[in-house]
Short mmCIF file of C-alpha atoms and ligand atoms in Angstrom, two decimals:
data_model
loop_
_atom_site.label_atom_id
_atom_site.label_comp_id
_atom_site.label_asym_id
_atom_site.label_seq_id
_atom_site.Cartn_x
_atom_site.Cartn_y
_atom_site.Cartn_z
CA UNK A 1 -2.61 163.10 157.26
CA UNK A 2 -2.98 159.49 158.19
CA UNK A 3 -3.08 158.49 161.88
CA UNK A 4 -0.26 156.16 162.68
CA UNK A 5 -0.63 153.69 165.45
CA UNK A 6 2.49 154.18 167.59
CA UNK A 7 4.80 151.30 168.43
CA UNK A 8 4.08 150.20 172.03
CA UNK A 9 6.92 150.69 174.59
CA UNK A 10 7.75 147.04 174.87
CA UNK A 11 6.27 145.54 171.72
CA UNK A 12 5.40 141.80 171.85
CA UNK A 13 6.27 140.16 168.56
CA UNK A 14 5.55 136.60 167.47
CA UNK A 15 7.60 135.11 164.64
CA UNK A 16 6.01 132.07 163.08
CA UNK A 17 8.37 129.44 161.80
CA UNK A 18 11.67 127.85 162.82
CA UNK A 19 14.16 127.97 159.91
CA UNK A 20 17.25 130.05 159.17
CA UNK A 21 15.00 132.70 157.56
CA UNK A 22 13.03 133.18 160.77
CA UNK A 23 16.21 133.17 162.82
CA UNK A 24 17.56 135.99 160.56
CA UNK A 25 14.27 137.96 161.10
CA UNK A 26 14.59 137.48 164.88
CA UNK A 27 18.36 138.40 164.82
CA UNK A 28 17.66 141.60 162.85
CA UNK A 29 14.67 142.61 165.04
CA UNK A 30 16.84 142.05 168.15
CA UNK A 31 19.19 144.84 166.89
CA UNK A 32 16.34 147.27 167.47
CA UNK A 33 16.93 150.08 169.94
CA UNK A 34 13.58 149.32 171.40
CA UNK A 35 12.87 146.83 174.21
CA UNK A 36 11.36 144.01 172.16
CA UNK A 37 9.66 140.90 173.60
CA UNK A 38 10.31 138.32 170.94
CA UNK A 39 8.43 135.07 170.68
CA UNK A 40 8.80 132.24 168.17
CA UNK A 41 6.53 129.36 167.27
CA UNK A 42 8.13 126.88 167.12
CA UNK A 43 11.49 128.61 166.72
CA UNK A 44 14.73 126.59 166.93
CA UNK A 45 17.72 126.28 169.32
CA UNK A 46 19.40 129.31 167.73
CA UNK A 47 16.31 131.47 167.92
CA UNK A 48 15.96 130.39 171.63
CA UNK A 49 18.90 132.70 172.39
CA UNK A 50 16.79 135.72 171.18
CA UNK A 51 13.17 134.61 171.60
CA UNK A 52 10.87 132.76 173.95
CA UNK A 53 10.14 129.64 171.88
CA UNK A 54 6.72 128.08 172.24
CA UNK A 55 6.09 124.58 170.98
CA UNK A 56 3.39 125.30 168.49
CA UNK A 57 3.81 124.18 164.90
CA UNK A 58 3.86 126.85 162.20
CA UNK A 59 0.87 125.07 160.54
CA UNK A 60 -1.32 124.87 163.70
CA UNK A 61 -3.49 127.89 162.83
CA UNK A 62 -6.02 127.74 165.70
CA UNK A 63 -3.34 127.27 168.32
CA UNK A 64 -1.28 130.10 166.90
CA UNK A 65 -4.22 132.53 166.89
CA UNK A 66 -5.15 131.47 170.46
CA UNK A 67 -1.59 132.07 171.60
CA UNK A 68 -1.23 135.46 169.85
CA UNK A 69 -4.52 136.69 171.38
CA UNK A 70 -3.91 135.28 174.86
CA UNK A 71 -0.41 136.64 175.02
CA UNK A 72 -1.52 140.04 173.52
CA UNK A 73 0.98 140.09 170.60
CA UNK A 74 1.34 143.51 169.02
CA UNK A 75 2.74 142.12 165.74
CA UNK A 76 2.92 138.75 164.12
CA UNK A 77 5.46 137.99 161.36
CA UNK A 78 4.74 134.87 159.31
CA UNK A 79 7.82 133.22 157.89
CA UNK A 80 6.86 130.13 155.92
CA UNK A 81 4.33 129.57 153.17
CA UNK A 82 2.24 126.81 154.78
CA UNK A 83 0.56 129.00 157.40
CA UNK A 84 -0.20 131.58 154.70
CA UNK A 85 -1.72 128.86 152.55
CA UNK A 86 -3.85 127.83 155.59
CA UNK A 87 -5.20 131.34 156.17
CA UNK A 88 -3.23 132.32 159.30
CA UNK A 89 -2.94 135.96 158.26
CA UNK A 90 -6.74 136.19 157.79
CA UNK A 91 -7.45 134.56 161.04
CA UNK A 92 -5.10 136.92 162.91
CA UNK A 93 -6.49 140.03 161.19
CA UNK A 94 -10.01 138.93 162.20
CA UNK A 95 -8.84 139.32 165.76
CA UNK A 96 -7.59 142.85 164.99
CA UNK A 97 -3.96 141.86 164.98
CA UNK A 98 -1.16 143.59 163.00
CA UNK A 99 0.35 140.99 160.65
CA UNK A 100 3.21 140.75 158.22
CA UNK A 101 1.98 138.19 155.71
CA UNK A 102 -0.72 138.19 152.97
CA UNK A 103 -4.18 136.76 153.10
CA UNK A 104 -4.86 133.19 151.90
CA UNK A 105 -6.28 134.67 148.64
CA UNK A 106 -3.28 136.84 148.02
CA UNK A 107 -0.85 134.04 148.89
CA UNK A 108 -2.25 132.13 145.93
CA UNK A 109 0.45 133.99 143.91
CA UNK A 110 2.74 131.38 145.50
CA UNK A 111 0.45 128.45 146.33
CA UNK A 112 -0.90 128.09 142.81
CA UNK A 113 1.43 128.55 139.91
CA UNK A 114 -1.50 128.49 137.43
CA UNK A 115 -3.25 131.29 139.35
CA UNK A 116 -0.05 133.29 139.30
CA UNK A 117 0.26 132.75 135.53
CA UNK A 118 -3.31 133.85 134.97
CA UNK A 119 -2.81 137.00 137.01
CA UNK A 120 0.41 137.81 135.21
CA UNK A 121 -1.31 137.28 131.84
CA UNK A 122 -4.06 139.76 132.76
CA UNK A 123 -1.56 142.18 134.20
CA UNK A 124 0.65 142.06 131.12
CA UNK A 125 3.59 140.98 133.14
CA UNK A 126 6.54 139.34 131.30
CA UNK A 127 6.80 135.61 132.12
CA UNK A 128 7.28 132.32 130.34
CA UNK A 129 4.43 131.14 128.10
CA UNK A 130 2.73 128.23 129.88
CA UNK A 131 -0.11 125.74 129.71
CA UNK A 132 -1.76 124.07 132.67
CA UNK A 133 -2.89 120.41 132.80
CA UNK A 134 -4.85 118.16 135.13
CA UNK A 135 -4.59 114.93 133.21
CA UNK A 136 -1.35 113.20 132.29
CA UNK A 137 -2.38 112.18 128.73
CA UNK A 138 -2.96 115.80 127.64
CA UNK A 139 0.25 116.91 129.36
CA UNK A 140 2.22 114.25 127.54
CA UNK A 141 0.64 115.21 124.23
CA UNK A 142 1.59 118.83 124.74
CA UNK A 143 5.16 117.84 125.54
CA UNK A 144 5.35 115.65 122.43
CA UNK A 145 3.96 118.41 120.20
CA UNK A 146 6.07 121.20 121.72
CA UNK A 147 9.40 119.38 121.98
CA UNK A 148 12.23 120.00 124.39
CA UNK A 149 13.55 122.00 126.24
CA UNK A 150 10.60 122.58 128.56
CA UNK A 151 10.00 123.34 132.22
CA UNK A 152 7.59 121.12 134.07
CA UNK A 153 6.24 122.51 137.39
CA UNK A 154 3.92 121.03 140.05
CA UNK A 155 1.18 123.61 140.52
CA UNK A 156 1.15 123.61 144.33
CA UNK A 157 3.62 123.87 147.14
CA UNK A 158 6.55 121.43 146.80
CA UNK A 159 9.27 122.95 149.11
CA UNK A 160 11.13 124.30 146.07
CA UNK A 161 11.55 120.94 144.55
CA UNK A 162 8.58 120.73 142.19
CA UNK A 163 10.32 122.07 139.14
CA UNK A 164 12.14 120.19 136.43
CA UNK A 165 14.05 121.97 133.73
CA UNK A 166 13.88 119.28 131.04
CA UNK A 167 16.55 119.43 128.30
CA UNK A 168 15.19 116.43 126.45
CA UNK A 169 11.79 115.02 125.52
CA UNK A 170 12.38 111.95 127.67
CA UNK A 171 13.21 114.07 130.73
CA UNK A 172 10.00 116.16 130.19
CA UNK A 173 7.84 113.09 129.86
CA UNK A 174 9.45 111.51 132.96
CA UNK A 175 8.75 114.74 134.93
CA UNK A 176 5.07 114.72 133.92
CA UNK A 177 4.70 111.06 134.93
CA UNK A 178 6.52 111.67 138.22
CA UNK A 179 4.24 114.54 139.22
CA UNK A 180 0.96 113.29 137.74
CA UNK A 181 1.18 109.48 137.89
CA UNK A 182 3.76 108.84 140.58
CA UNK A 183 2.45 111.74 142.69
CA UNK A 184 5.93 112.61 143.85
CA UNK A 185 4.59 115.98 145.13
CA UNK A 186 1.26 114.63 146.43
CA UNK A 187 -1.77 116.77 145.52
CA UNK A 188 0.58 119.68 144.62
CA UNK A 189 1.34 117.77 141.37
CA UNK A 190 -2.19 116.85 140.39
CA UNK A 191 -2.06 119.98 138.18
CA UNK A 192 1.11 120.73 136.29
CA UNK A 193 2.28 123.76 134.38
CA UNK A 194 4.46 123.26 131.36
CA UNK A 195 6.30 126.32 130.37
CA UNK A 196 8.87 127.61 127.93
CA UNK A 197 12.47 127.70 129.02
CA UNK A 198 13.82 131.20 129.88
CA UNK A 199 17.53 131.84 129.69
CA UNK A 200 19.56 134.32 131.69
CA UNK A 201 20.95 135.05 135.13
CA UNK A 202 18.48 134.84 138.00
CA UNK A 203 17.68 137.53 140.54
CA UNK A 204 15.41 137.50 143.58
CA UNK A 205 13.76 140.83 144.40
CA UNK A 206 11.81 140.92 147.63
CA UNK A 207 9.46 143.88 148.31
CA UNK A 208 7.80 145.19 151.42
CA UNK A 209 4.13 145.79 150.60
CA UNK A 210 1.63 147.43 152.92
CA UNK A 211 -1.42 147.04 150.67
CA UNK A 212 -0.54 150.15 148.70
CA UNK A 213 3.11 151.19 148.97
CA UNK A 214 5.79 148.94 147.48
CA UNK A 215 9.39 149.23 148.81
CA UNK A 216 11.96 146.95 147.14
CA UNK A 217 14.73 145.38 149.22
CA UNK A 218 18.19 144.88 147.83
CA UNK A 219 18.31 142.22 145.06
CA UNK A 220 19.85 138.86 145.91
CA UNK A 221 20.85 135.67 144.06
CA UNK A 222 20.06 132.22 145.34
CA UNK A 223 22.06 129.11 144.34
CA UNK A 224 19.46 126.27 143.97
CA UNK A 225 21.27 123.16 142.63
CA UNK A 226 22.94 121.09 145.35
CA UNK A 227 26.43 120.90 143.72
CA UNK A 228 29.22 123.31 142.71
CA UNK A 229 28.88 124.71 139.24
CA UNK A 230 25.04 124.34 139.48
CA UNK A 231 25.13 120.52 139.20
CA UNK A 232 22.76 117.97 140.70
CA UNK A 233 19.14 118.25 141.79
CA UNK A 234 17.47 121.47 142.91
CA UNK A 235 17.22 122.22 146.65
CA UNK A 236 15.49 124.79 148.76
CA UNK A 237 18.66 126.92 148.25
CA UNK A 238 22.30 126.20 149.09
CA UNK A 239 23.48 129.75 149.56
CA UNK A 240 22.93 133.34 148.39
CA UNK A 241 24.54 136.69 148.01
CA UNK A 242 23.39 140.36 148.04
CA UNK A 243 23.33 142.85 146.56
CA UNK A 244 23.31 142.08 142.82
CA UNK A 245 25.15 145.24 141.75
CA UNK A 246 24.78 144.78 138.00
CA UNK A 247 20.98 144.53 138.48
CA UNK A 248 20.88 147.77 140.42
CA UNK A 249 23.29 149.57 138.05
CA UNK A 250 20.95 148.84 135.15
CA UNK A 251 17.98 150.33 137.09
CA UNK A 252 16.20 146.92 136.91
CA UNK A 253 14.93 147.22 140.50
CA UNK A 254 12.76 150.24 139.65
CA UNK A 255 11.78 148.62 136.33
CA UNK A 256 10.62 145.46 138.12
CA UNK A 257 8.59 147.48 140.63
CA UNK A 258 6.90 149.45 137.86
CA UNK A 259 6.38 146.82 135.20
CA UNK A 260 5.89 143.72 137.35
CA UNK A 261 4.98 144.40 140.97
CA UNK A 262 2.59 147.22 140.61
CA UNK A 263 0.55 145.72 137.69
CA UNK A 264 0.36 142.36 139.54
CA UNK A 265 -0.91 144.04 142.74
CA UNK A 266 -3.37 146.17 140.73
CA UNK A 267 -4.78 143.11 139.05
CA UNK A 268 -5.29 141.40 142.45
CA UNK A 269 -6.90 144.53 143.76
CA UNK A 270 -9.29 144.59 140.87
CA UNK A 271 -10.42 141.17 142.08
CA UNK A 272 -10.83 142.56 145.67
CA UNK A 273 -7.59 141.07 146.97
CA UNK A 274 -5.17 143.35 148.89
CA UNK A 275 -1.58 142.34 149.45
CA UNK A 276 0.06 143.06 152.79
CA UNK A 277 3.32 141.28 153.45
CA UNK A 278 6.52 140.56 151.68
CA UNK A 279 6.23 139.82 147.96
CA UNK A 280 9.23 137.80 146.59
CA UNK A 281 9.77 138.12 142.84
CA UNK A 282 11.93 135.38 141.28
CA UNK A 283 13.25 136.75 138.01
CA UNK A 284 15.19 135.65 134.97
CA UNK A 285 17.04 138.49 133.25
CA UNK A 286 16.42 137.49 129.66
CA UNK A 287 17.67 139.15 126.46
CA UNK A 288 14.41 141.08 126.38
CA UNK A 289 14.46 142.12 130.04
CA UNK A 290 13.40 140.69 133.39
CA UNK A 291 10.70 137.96 133.29
CA UNK A 292 8.97 136.36 136.25
CA UNK A 293 9.93 132.72 137.14
CA UNK A 294 7.90 132.61 140.29
CA UNK A 295 6.23 134.68 142.99
CA UNK A 296 6.56 133.80 146.66
CA UNK A 297 4.27 135.34 149.28
CA UNK A 298 6.97 135.68 151.96
CA UNK A 299 10.57 136.36 152.64
CA UNK A 300 12.83 134.01 150.61
CA UNK A 301 15.11 131.51 152.14
CA UNK A 302 18.19 131.85 151.90
CA UNK A 303 17.91 135.39 150.43
CA UNK A 304 16.60 136.83 153.71
CA UNK A 305 19.83 135.74 155.48
CA UNK A 306 21.89 138.03 153.18
CA UNK A 307 19.38 140.85 152.58
CA UNK A 308 18.38 141.69 156.15
CA UNK A 309 21.94 142.00 157.40
CA UNK A 310 22.33 144.90 154.90
CA UNK A 311 19.27 146.78 156.28
CA UNK A 312 20.26 149.91 158.09
CA UNK A 313 16.81 150.94 159.27
CA UNK A 314 15.28 149.32 162.33
CA UNK A 315 13.41 146.30 161.00
CA UNK A 316 10.72 146.79 163.56
CA UNK A 317 9.91 150.23 162.20
CA UNK A 318 9.58 148.78 158.70
CA UNK A 319 7.44 145.78 159.62
CA UNK A 320 5.27 147.87 161.88
CA UNK A 321 4.64 150.36 159.04
CA UNK A 322 3.97 147.46 156.66
CA UNK A 323 1.46 145.83 159.06
CA UNK A 324 -0.29 149.18 159.77
CA UNK A 325 -0.34 150.57 156.24
CA UNK A 326 2.05 153.51 156.51
CA UNK A 327 5.14 152.35 154.64
CA UNK A 328 5.00 155.55 152.47
CA UNK A 329 6.09 157.58 155.53
CA UNK A 330 8.81 155.19 156.68
CA UNK A 331 12.50 155.33 155.71
CA UNK A 332 13.98 152.04 154.52
CA UNK A 333 17.74 152.50 154.24
CA UNK A 334 20.40 150.00 153.19
CA UNK A 335 24.18 149.66 153.55
CA UNK A 336 25.60 151.10 150.44
CA UNK A 337 29.07 149.51 150.56
CA UNK A 338 28.75 146.07 151.98
CA UNK A 339 28.39 142.63 150.50
CA UNK A 340 26.76 139.60 152.18
CA UNK A 341 27.27 135.95 151.40
CA UNK A 342 25.57 133.03 153.08
CA UNK A 343 26.36 129.33 152.77
CA UNK A 344 24.07 126.50 153.72
CA UNK A 345 25.51 123.50 155.54
CA UNK A 346 23.28 120.58 154.48
CA UNK A 347 22.75 117.16 155.97
CA UNK A 348 24.01 113.95 154.52
CA UNK A 349 21.74 112.84 151.73
CA UNK A 350 20.05 116.20 151.16
CA UNK A 351 17.97 116.93 149.14
CA UNK A 352 16.73 113.41 148.41
CA UNK A 353 17.10 111.60 151.73
CA UNK A 354 18.47 113.90 154.42
CA UNK A 355 19.78 111.99 157.49
CA UNK A 356 18.90 113.43 160.88
CA UNK A 357 20.28 112.97 164.44
CA UNK A 358 23.92 113.88 163.66
CA UNK A 359 25.79 115.68 166.48
CA UNK A 360 26.69 119.30 165.50
CA UNK A 361 29.80 121.04 166.94
CA UNK A 362 29.96 124.82 166.56
CA UNK A 363 32.38 127.35 167.95
CA UNK A 364 30.85 128.87 171.13
CA UNK A 365 30.29 132.41 169.97
CA UNK A 366 30.03 134.43 166.92
CA UNK A 367 33.40 136.14 166.39
CA UNK A 368 33.84 133.97 163.30
CA UNK A 369 30.47 134.93 161.87
CA UNK A 370 26.75 134.52 162.40
CA UNK A 371 25.06 131.10 162.19
CA UNK A 372 21.35 131.03 161.43
CA UNK A 373 19.87 127.74 162.56
CA UNK A 374 17.48 125.69 160.41
CA UNK A 375 17.27 121.84 160.69
CA UNK A 376 18.59 121.63 164.22
CA UNK A 377 17.17 120.40 167.53
CA UNK A 378 18.27 119.78 171.15
CA UNK A 379 18.45 116.25 172.36
CA UNK A 380 19.54 115.71 175.94
CA UNK A 381 21.11 119.20 175.77
CA UNK A 382 23.15 118.35 172.67
CA UNK A 383 22.71 120.12 169.28
CA UNK A 384 21.71 117.61 166.53
CA UNK A 385 20.60 117.78 162.94
CA UNK A 386 16.88 117.50 162.36
CA UNK A 387 16.44 118.56 158.69
CA UNK A 388 18.06 118.84 155.28
CA UNK A 389 19.37 122.43 155.54
CA UNK A 390 20.99 122.45 158.97
CA UNK A 391 22.72 125.87 159.33
CA UNK A 392 23.02 128.99 157.22
CA UNK A 393 26.34 130.70 157.85
CA UNK A 394 26.68 134.45 157.11
CA UNK A 395 29.69 136.50 156.06
CA UNK A 396 29.59 140.29 155.55
CA UNK A 397 32.42 142.48 154.16
CA UNK A 398 33.38 145.45 152.10
CA UNK A 399 33.63 143.20 149.09
CA UNK A 400 32.36 139.74 148.02
CA UNK A 401 35.89 138.46 148.27
CA UNK A 402 36.06 139.54 151.92
CA UNK A 403 32.57 138.23 152.69
CA UNK A 404 33.34 134.86 151.01
CA UNK A 405 36.61 134.51 152.91
CA UNK A 406 34.79 135.17 156.17
CA UNK A 407 31.95 132.72 155.59
CA UNK A 408 34.16 129.92 154.27
CA UNK A 409 36.67 130.39 157.19
CA UNK A 410 33.72 130.19 159.55
CA UNK A 411 32.36 127.01 157.76
CA UNK A 412 35.65 125.17 158.47
CA UNK A 413 34.93 125.50 162.23
CA UNK A 414 31.53 123.86 162.14
CA UNK A 415 31.26 120.06 162.05
CA UNK A 416 28.71 117.33 161.71
CA UNK A 417 28.94 113.86 160.13
CA UNK A 418 27.88 113.90 156.46
CA UNK A 419 27.82 117.67 156.16
CA UNK A 420 28.11 119.22 152.68
CA UNK A 421 28.09 122.71 151.25
CA UNK A 422 28.72 124.46 147.93
CA UNK A 423 32.19 125.99 147.76
CA UNK A 424 31.31 128.41 144.90
CA UNK A 425 28.60 130.58 146.48
CA UNK A 426 29.05 134.16 145.16
CA UNK A 427 32.15 133.09 143.26
CA UNK A 428 31.00 135.06 140.24
CA UNK A 429 29.31 137.91 142.12
CA UNK A 430 30.00 141.30 140.49
CA UNK A 431 31.82 143.59 142.90
CA UNK A 432 30.62 147.22 143.50
CA UNK A 433 32.22 149.47 140.87
CA UNK A 434 30.29 152.74 141.42
P1 AMP B 1 10.87 127.75 141.01
O1 AMP B 1 10.58 126.78 142.09
O2 AMP B 1 9.64 128.08 140.23
O3 AMP B 1 11.65 128.98 141.50
O4 AMP B 1 11.89 127.04 140.04
C1 AMP B 1 13.10 126.52 140.48
C2 AMP B 1 14.14 126.87 139.47
O5 AMP B 1 13.86 126.34 138.22
C3 AMP B 1 14.34 128.32 139.24
O6 AMP B 1 15.10 128.99 140.17
C4 AMP B 1 14.97 128.37 137.83
O7 AMP B 1 16.35 128.08 137.95
C5 AMP B 1 14.33 127.16 137.19
N1 AMP B 1 13.19 127.59 136.40
C6 AMP B 1 11.94 127.72 136.68
N2 AMP B 1 11.12 128.17 135.67
C7 AMP B 1 12.00 128.28 134.66
C8 AMP B 1 11.82 128.70 133.25
N3 AMP B 1 10.67 128.99 132.71
N4 AMP B 1 12.96 128.65 132.44
C9 AMP B 1 14.15 128.33 132.98
N5 AMP B 1 14.38 127.96 134.23
C10 AMP B 1 13.27 127.90 135.07
N1 LIG B 2 14.92 130.94 147.64
C1 LIG B 2 13.67 130.60 147.18
C2 LIG B 2 12.57 130.58 148.09
O1 LIG B 2 12.55 131.13 149.16
O2 LIG B 2 11.55 129.95 147.74
#
């Protein structure tokens, strides 16, 4: 028998980050039957209704650790990738703190695409064939020799925008030059990965991982291009839906855990790296089965905003078990007959040049639906836009049709100058048939 550390009576929880994903985590935690004391750094005006927001940036590692220790946090949940890349989870664990988020070494699955490839290769995990380059001339020569189509990826973190799916040789060469000569992605593009094009529908499968036990969440689908019909440049995500019923019906969730997640974690462990956090697997369902497009070392955004609303267990129980290593003994239950759809309201000019400072008007409460706040701030008491993805609106129903109706009805009641959204999120989602 393992000894479980019990959840304190009034647990103090710090959520690091201030986007719609972190708002959704706070919103779900706030549904707990327990008396939670929620804190957010830095949080946002929406999270401020649920949490005490402290003005510490998600990348200010020393300040975050000082705050968590001084305020005796019982649990820290790390939302974004930057603090993971900077070693926040390691620094907190050194102080004996329970943390949801992998170490800096484990987070390299996300922060270095070439590291992730190398691990997958050793683990025998299906993924696109790829080569990594640090000088533009060799990258160009490879592109010329290989021919289009090709996918060109900045190695490091690029806010979801470092990938070009090049259909022609000219596009592939331009993408190499942009990353390596133009330094569009800064140091993240000093190394590029050039990989084969995979074809098929995409699925995001996030898993709770406590170092040992892997518990998959419901599968979701993100919509990355900015425009309807998947047109225009890629964004951080314009909307999502969950669950992906056809994926579950084919048993692909279990297949991905067995053939992709477990071998990847075992390969890390052989290098002395334990993974404790959420592992996001971005998949392409190819003709020969699921293949990995990318790993993220955290909850996905906007997937989290559709997956957590379908969780029936208390999220605190799950995250507590994850951070304390006893997920194997914890029930993780999901709604079995509900569909969730979220739609991102984006700022004028997003993704290239998002404009900020536009006044947002929103219906007072949430009868119409739930709004997760992202690029928003308060100025003289008024809610204004402060980033590219402004709000993520949620609809939940007994079918995708019902969930879509709800979220798009809600969207018509929210206004800011220059706002835009996709009108086809979940339009092709397969309804539950079993
Ligand atoms: P990533 O940032 O790695 O998720 O890539 C962004 C998007 O580019 C993905 O969601 C896919 O739509 C596309 N993509 C990435 N890698 C490939 C690939 N090897 N083949 C086809 N599409 C890809
Ligand atoms: N939705 C993709 C991501 O979170 O990076």
